PDB file of C-alpha atoms in Angstrom:
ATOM      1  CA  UNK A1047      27.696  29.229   0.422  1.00  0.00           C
ATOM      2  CA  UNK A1048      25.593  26.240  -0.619  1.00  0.00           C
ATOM      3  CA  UNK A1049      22.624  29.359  -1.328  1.00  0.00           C
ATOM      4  CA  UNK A1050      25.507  31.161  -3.285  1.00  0.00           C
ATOM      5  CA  UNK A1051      26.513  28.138  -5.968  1.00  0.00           C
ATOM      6  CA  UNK A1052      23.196  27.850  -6.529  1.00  0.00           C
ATOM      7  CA  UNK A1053      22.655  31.370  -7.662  1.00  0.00           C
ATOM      8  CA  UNK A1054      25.676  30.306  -9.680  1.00  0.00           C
ATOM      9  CA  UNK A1055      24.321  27.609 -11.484  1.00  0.00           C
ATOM     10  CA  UNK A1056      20.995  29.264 -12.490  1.00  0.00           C
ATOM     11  CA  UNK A1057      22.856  32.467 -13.923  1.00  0.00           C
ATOM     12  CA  UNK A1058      25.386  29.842 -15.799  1.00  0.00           C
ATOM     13  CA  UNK A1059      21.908  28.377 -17.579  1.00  0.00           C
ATOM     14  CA  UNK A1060      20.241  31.282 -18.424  1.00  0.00           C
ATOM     15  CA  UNK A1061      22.974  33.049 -19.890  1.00  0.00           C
ATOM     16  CA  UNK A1062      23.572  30.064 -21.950  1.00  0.00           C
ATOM     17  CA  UNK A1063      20.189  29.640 -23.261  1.00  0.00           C
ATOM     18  CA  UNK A1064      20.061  33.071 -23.747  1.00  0.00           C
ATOM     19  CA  UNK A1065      22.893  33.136 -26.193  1.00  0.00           C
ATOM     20  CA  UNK A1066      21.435  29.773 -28.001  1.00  0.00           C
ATOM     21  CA  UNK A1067      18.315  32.050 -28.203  1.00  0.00           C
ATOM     22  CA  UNK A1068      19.380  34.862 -29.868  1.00  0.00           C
ATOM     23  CA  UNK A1069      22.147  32.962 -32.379  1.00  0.00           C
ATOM     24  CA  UNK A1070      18.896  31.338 -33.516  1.00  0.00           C
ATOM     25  CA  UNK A1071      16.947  34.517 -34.163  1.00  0.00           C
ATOM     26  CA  UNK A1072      20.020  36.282 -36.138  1.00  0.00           C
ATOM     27  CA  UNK A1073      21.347  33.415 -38.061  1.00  0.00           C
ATOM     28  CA  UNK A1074      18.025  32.838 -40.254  1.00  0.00           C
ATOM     29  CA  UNK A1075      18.338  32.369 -44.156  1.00  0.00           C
ATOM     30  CA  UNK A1076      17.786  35.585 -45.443  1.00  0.00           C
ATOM     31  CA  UNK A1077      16.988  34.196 -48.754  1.00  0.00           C
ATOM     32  CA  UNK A1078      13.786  32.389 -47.101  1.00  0.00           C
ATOM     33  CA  UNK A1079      13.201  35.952 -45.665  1.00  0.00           C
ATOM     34  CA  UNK A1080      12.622  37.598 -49.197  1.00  0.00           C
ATOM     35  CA  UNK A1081      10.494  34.987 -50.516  1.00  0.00           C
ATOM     36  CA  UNK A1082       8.155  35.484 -47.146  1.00  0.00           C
ATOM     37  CA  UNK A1083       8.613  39.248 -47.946  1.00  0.00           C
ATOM     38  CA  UNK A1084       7.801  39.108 -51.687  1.00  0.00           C
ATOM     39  CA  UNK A1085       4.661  36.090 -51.013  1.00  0.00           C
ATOM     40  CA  UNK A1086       3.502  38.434 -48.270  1.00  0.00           C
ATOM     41  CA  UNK A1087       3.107  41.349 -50.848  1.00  0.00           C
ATOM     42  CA  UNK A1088       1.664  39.311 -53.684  1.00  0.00           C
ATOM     43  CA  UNK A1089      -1.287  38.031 -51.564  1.00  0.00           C
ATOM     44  CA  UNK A1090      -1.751  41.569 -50.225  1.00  0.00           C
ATOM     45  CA  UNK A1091      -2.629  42.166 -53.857  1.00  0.00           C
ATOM     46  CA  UNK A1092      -4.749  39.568 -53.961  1.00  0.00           C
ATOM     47  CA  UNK A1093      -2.532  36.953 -55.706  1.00  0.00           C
ATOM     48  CA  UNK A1094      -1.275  33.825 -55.117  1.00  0.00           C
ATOM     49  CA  UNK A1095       1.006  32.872 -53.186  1.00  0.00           C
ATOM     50  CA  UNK A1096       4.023  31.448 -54.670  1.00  0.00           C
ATOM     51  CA  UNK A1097       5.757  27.767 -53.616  1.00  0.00           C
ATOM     52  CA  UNK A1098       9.313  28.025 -52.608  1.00  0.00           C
ATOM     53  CA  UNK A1099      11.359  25.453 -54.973  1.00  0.00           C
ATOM     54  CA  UNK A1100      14.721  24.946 -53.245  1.00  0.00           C
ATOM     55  CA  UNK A1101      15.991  23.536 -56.806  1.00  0.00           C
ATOM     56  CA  UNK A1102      15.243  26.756 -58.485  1.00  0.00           C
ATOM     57  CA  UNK A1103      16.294  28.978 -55.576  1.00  0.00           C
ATOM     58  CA  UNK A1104      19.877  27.037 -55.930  1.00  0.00           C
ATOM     59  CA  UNK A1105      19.760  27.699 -59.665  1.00  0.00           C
ATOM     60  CA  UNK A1106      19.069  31.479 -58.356  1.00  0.00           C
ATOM     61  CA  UNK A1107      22.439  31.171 -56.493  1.00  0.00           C
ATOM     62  CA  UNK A1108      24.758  29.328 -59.189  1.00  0.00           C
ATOM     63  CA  UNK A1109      23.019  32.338 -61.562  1.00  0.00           C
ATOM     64  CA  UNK A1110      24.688  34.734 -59.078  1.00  0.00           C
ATOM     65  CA  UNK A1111      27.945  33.035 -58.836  1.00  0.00           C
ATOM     66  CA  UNK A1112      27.933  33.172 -62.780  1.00  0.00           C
ATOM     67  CA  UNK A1113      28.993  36.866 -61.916  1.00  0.00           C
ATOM     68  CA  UNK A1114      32.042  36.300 -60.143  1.00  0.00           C
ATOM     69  CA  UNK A1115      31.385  39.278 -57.693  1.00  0.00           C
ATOM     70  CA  UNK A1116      31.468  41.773 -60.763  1.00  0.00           C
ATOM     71  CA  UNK A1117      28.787  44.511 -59.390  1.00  0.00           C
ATOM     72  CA  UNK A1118      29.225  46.667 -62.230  1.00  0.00           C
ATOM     73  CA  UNK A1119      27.756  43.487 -65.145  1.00  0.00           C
ATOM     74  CA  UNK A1120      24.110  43.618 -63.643  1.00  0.00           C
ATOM     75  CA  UNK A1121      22.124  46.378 -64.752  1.00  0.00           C
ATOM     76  CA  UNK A1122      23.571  49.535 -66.764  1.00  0.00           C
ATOM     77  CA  UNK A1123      25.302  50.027 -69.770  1.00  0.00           C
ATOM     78  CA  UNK A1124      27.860  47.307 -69.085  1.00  0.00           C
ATOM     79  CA  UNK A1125      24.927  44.753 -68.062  1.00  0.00           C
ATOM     80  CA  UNK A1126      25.457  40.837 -68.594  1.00  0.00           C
ATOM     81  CA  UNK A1127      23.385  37.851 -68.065  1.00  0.00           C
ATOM     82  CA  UNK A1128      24.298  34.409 -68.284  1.00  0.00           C
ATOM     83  CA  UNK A1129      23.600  32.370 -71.202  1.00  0.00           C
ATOM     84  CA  UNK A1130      20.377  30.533 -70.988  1.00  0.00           C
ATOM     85  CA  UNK A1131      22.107  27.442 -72.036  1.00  0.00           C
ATOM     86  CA  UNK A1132      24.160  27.587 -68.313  1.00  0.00           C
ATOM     87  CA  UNK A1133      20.533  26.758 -66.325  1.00  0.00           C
ATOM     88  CA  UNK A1134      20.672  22.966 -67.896  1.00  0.00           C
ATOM     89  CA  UNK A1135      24.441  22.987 -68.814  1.00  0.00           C
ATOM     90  CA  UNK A1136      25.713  24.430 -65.529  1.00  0.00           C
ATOM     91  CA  UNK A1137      23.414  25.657 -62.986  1.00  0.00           C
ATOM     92  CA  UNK A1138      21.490  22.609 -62.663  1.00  0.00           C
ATOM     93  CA  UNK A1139      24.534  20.217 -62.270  1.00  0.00           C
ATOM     94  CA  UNK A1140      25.984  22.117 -59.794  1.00  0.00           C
ATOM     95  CA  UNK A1141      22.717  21.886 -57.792  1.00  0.00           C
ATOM     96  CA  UNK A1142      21.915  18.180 -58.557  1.00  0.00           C
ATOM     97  CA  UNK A1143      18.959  19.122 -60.254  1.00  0.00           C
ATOM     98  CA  UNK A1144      17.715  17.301 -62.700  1.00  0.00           C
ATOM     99  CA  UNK A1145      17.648  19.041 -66.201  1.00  0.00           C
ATOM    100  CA  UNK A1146      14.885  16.766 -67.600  1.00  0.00           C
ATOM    101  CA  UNK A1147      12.676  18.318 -64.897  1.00  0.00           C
ATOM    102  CA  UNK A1148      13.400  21.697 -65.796  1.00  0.00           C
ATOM    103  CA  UNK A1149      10.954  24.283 -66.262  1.00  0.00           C
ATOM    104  CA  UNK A1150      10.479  27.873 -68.024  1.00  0.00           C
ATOM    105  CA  UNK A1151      11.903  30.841 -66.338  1.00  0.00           C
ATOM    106  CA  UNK A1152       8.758  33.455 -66.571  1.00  0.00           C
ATOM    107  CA  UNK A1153      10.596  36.551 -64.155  1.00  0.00           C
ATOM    108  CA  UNK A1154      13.779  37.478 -62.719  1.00  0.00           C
ATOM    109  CA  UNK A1155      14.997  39.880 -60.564  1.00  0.00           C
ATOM    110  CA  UNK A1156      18.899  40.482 -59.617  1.00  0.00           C
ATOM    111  CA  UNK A1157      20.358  43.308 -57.772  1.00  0.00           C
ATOM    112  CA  UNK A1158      23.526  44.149 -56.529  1.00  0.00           C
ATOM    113  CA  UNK A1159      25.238  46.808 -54.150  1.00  0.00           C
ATOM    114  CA  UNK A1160      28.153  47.345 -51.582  1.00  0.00           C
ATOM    115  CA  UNK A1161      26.530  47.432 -48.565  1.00  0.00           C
ATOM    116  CA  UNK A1162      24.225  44.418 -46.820  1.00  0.00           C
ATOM    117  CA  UNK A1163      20.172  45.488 -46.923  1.00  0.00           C
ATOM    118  CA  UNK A1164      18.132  43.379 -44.403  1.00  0.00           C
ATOM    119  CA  UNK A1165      15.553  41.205 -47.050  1.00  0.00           C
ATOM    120  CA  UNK A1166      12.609  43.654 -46.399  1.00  0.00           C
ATOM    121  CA  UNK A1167      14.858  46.331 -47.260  1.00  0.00           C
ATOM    122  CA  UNK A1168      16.410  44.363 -50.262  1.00  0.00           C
ATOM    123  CA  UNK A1169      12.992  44.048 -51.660  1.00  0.00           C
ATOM    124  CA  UNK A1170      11.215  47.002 -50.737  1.00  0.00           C
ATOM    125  CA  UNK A1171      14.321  49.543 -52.076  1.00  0.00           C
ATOM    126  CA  UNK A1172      16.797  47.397 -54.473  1.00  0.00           C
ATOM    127  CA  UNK A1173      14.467  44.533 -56.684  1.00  0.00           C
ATOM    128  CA  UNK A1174      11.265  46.729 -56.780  1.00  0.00           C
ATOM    129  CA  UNK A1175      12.416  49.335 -58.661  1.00  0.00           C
ATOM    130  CA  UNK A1176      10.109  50.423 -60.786  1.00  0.00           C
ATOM    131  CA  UNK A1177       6.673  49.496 -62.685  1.00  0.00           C
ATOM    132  CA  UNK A1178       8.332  46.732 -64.929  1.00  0.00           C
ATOM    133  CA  UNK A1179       9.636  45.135 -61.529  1.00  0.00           C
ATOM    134  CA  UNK A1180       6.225  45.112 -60.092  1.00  0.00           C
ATOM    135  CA  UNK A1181       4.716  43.930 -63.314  1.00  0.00           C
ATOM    136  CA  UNK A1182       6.889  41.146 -63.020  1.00  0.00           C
ATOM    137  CA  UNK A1183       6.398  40.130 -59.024  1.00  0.00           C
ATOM    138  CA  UNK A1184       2.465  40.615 -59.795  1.00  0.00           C
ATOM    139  CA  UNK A1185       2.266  38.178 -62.720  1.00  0.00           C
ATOM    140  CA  UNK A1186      -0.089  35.301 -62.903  1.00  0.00           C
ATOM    141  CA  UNK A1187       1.974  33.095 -65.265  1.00  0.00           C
ATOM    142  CA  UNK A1188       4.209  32.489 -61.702  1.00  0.00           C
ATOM    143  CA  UNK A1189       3.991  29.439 -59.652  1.00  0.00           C
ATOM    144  CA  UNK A1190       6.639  29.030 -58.131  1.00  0.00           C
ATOM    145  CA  UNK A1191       9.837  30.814 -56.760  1.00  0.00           C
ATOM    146  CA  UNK A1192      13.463  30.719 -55.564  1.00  0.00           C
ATOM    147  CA  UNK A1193      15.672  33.367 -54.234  1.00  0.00           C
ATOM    148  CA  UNK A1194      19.172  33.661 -53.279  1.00  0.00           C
ATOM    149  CA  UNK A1195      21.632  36.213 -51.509  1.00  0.00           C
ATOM    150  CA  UNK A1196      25.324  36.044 -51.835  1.00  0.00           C
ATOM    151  CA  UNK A1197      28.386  38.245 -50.987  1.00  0.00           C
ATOM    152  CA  UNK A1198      32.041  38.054 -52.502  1.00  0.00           C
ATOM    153  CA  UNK A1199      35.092  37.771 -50.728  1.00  0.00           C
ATOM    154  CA  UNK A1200      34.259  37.696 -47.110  1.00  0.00           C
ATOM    155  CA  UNK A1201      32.257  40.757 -47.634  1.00  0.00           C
ATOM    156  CA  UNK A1202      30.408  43.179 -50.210  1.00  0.00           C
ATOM    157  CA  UNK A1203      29.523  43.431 -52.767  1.00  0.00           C
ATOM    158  CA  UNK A1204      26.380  41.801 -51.923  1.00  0.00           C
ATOM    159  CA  UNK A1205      23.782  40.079 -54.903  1.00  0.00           C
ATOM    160  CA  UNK A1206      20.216  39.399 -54.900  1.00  0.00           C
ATOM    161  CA  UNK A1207      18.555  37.122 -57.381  1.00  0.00           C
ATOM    162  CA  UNK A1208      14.510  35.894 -57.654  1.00  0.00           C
ATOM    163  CA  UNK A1209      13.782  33.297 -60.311  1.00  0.00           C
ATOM    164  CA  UNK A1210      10.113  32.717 -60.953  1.00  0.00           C
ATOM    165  CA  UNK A1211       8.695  29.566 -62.684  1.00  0.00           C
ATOM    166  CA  UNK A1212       5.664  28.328 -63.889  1.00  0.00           C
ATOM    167  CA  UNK A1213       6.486  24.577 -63.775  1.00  0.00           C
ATOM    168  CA  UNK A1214       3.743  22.219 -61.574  1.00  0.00           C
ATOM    169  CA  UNK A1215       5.223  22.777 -57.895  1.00  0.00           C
ATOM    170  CA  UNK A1216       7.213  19.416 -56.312  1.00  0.00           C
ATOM    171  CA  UNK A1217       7.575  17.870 -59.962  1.00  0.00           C
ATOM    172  CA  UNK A1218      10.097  20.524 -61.442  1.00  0.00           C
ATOM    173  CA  UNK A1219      13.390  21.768 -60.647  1.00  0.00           C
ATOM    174  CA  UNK A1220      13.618  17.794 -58.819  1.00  0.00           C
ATOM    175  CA  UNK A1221      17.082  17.198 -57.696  1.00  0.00           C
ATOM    176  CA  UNK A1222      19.019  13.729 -57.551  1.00  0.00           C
ATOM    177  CA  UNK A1223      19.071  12.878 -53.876  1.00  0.00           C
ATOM    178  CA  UNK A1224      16.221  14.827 -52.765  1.00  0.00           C
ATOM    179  CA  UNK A1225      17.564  18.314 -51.505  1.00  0.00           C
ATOM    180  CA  UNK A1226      19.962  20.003 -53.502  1.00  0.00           C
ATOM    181  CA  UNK A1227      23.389  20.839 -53.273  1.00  0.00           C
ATOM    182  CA  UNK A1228      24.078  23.525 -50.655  1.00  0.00           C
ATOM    183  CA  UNK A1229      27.570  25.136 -51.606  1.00  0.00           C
ATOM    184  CA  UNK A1230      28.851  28.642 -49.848  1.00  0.00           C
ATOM    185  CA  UNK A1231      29.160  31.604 -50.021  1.00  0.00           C
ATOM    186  CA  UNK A1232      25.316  32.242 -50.316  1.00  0.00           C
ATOM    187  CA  UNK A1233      21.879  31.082 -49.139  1.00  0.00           C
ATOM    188  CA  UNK A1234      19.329  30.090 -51.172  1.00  0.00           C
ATOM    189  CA  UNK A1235      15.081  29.473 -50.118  1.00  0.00           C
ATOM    190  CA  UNK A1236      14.085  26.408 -49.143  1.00  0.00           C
ATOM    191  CA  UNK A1237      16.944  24.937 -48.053  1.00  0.00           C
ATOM    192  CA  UNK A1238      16.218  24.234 -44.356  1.00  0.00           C
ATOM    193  CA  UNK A1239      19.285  25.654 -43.766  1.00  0.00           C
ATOM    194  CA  UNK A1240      20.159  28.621 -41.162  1.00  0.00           C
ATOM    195  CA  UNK A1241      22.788  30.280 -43.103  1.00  0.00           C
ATOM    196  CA  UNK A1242      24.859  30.295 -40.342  1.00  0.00           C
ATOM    197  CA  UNK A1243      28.234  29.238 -42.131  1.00  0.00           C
ATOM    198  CA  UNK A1244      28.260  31.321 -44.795  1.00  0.00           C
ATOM    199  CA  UNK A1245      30.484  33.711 -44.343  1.00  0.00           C
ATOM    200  CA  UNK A1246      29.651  36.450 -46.693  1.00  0.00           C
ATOM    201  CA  UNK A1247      25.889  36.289 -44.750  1.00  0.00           C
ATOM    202  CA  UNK A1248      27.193  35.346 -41.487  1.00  0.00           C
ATOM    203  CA  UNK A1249      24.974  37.724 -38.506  1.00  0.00           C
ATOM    204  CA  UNK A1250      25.485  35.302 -35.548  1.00  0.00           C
ATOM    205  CA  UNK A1251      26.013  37.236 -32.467  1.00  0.00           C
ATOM    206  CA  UNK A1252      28.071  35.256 -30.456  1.00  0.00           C
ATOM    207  CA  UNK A1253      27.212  36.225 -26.803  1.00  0.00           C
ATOM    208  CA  UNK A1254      29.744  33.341 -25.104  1.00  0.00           C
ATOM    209  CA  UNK A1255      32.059  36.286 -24.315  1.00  0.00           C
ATOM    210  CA  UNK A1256      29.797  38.026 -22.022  1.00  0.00           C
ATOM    211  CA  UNK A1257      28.896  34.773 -20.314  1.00  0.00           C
ATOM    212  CA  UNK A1258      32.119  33.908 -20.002  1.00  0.00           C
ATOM    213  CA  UNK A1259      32.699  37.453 -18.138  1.00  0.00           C
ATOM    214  CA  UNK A1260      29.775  36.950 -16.042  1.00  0.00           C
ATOM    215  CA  UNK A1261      31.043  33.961 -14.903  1.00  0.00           C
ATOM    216  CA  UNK A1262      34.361  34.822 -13.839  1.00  0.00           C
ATOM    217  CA  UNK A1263      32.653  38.123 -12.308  1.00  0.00           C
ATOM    218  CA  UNK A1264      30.202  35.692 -10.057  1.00  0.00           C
ATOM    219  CA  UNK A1265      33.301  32.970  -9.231  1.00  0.00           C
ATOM    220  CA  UNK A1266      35.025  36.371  -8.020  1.00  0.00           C
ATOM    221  CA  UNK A1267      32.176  37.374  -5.888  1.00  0.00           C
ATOM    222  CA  UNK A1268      32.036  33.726  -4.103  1.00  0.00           C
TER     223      UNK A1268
END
């Protein structure tokens, strides 16, 4: 019996860590995905590799919000963008950055669609599009970057914006209290943030059910 609990115990743990384990590995910021994704293709060319500004890559998120989940505004005949006036007026306020430390926007890339595209997927098929796009990811006027992925109502559609900078890395895009604001839905780069409560982005699998049934399965057996 004694033999028995003990088996108990030890299946108990590991099915615990195991589901710590894999929430980890599925709840990562996607946004910090595509910025490895698009830094590991520009040094494969033989360029630079770019610093990740959390201040910009929220600016890349308020710039997505400035949609309001309308698909059909980026790209096309009915295309929009927002004002440039909004990065110091809005965006940067409703990141805490600070707009004296604002710096010029050299590149952007935004893409939306209904369906959810893993970042290398996102990048490789939906922002690099064509010769202009790659034009733009290859330039050497970038040193910096932020990126940002966002859904709209619980769901699709789903947006993907990559702001590129040239301002001196760690002395633009500064925000007030040191990190800027994180707001949801949406992730943005940099953040040291896992993602894992947005729910537009949310890909936690949640395996407490199974140990749950496990457990009553083994408490059965004894």
């Amino acid at each position: 019996m004694a033999m028995a609990q003990w088996f108990l115990l030890l299946c108990i743990f590991f099915i615990s860590a195991s589901a710590s384990n894999v929430q980890t590995k599925v709840t990562d910021n996607p946004a910090d995905e595509l910025v490895a994704v698009l830094n590991s293709n520009r040094t494969g060319n033989k360029l630079s590799s770019l610093y990740s500004n959390p201040g910009l890559a929220c600016l890349a998120l308020q710039y997505i919000k400035a949609y309001q989940g309308e698909c059909s505004a980026v790209g096309g005949p009915d295309a929009k963008k927002p004002a440039e006036s909004e990065f110091a007026e809005t965006f940067a306020p409703d990141c805490d950055v600070k707009a004296s430390s604002l710096a010029q926007i050299t590149g952007r890339f935004l893409a939306c669609q209904s369906k959810y595209a893993e970042p290398s997927e996102a990048f490789n098929d939906i922002l690099i599009r064509n010769s202009k796009s790659l034009d733009i990811l290859n330039s050497k006027n970038h040193t910096e970057v932020g990126a940002a992925v966002s859904g709209s109502d619980g769901g699709g559609p789903y947006f993907w914006c990559v702001l590129f900078s040239n301002g001196k890395p760690k002395s633009s895009f500064v925000t007030e209290g040191g990190e800027p604001k994180v707001t949801r839905p949406g992730c943005f780069s940099g953040a040291n943030d896992q993602c894992n409560g947005a729910n537009t982005l949310s890909r936690t699998i949640h395996l407490w059910p199974i140990a749950l049934g496990s457990l009553v399965a083994l408490l059965y057996a004894l």
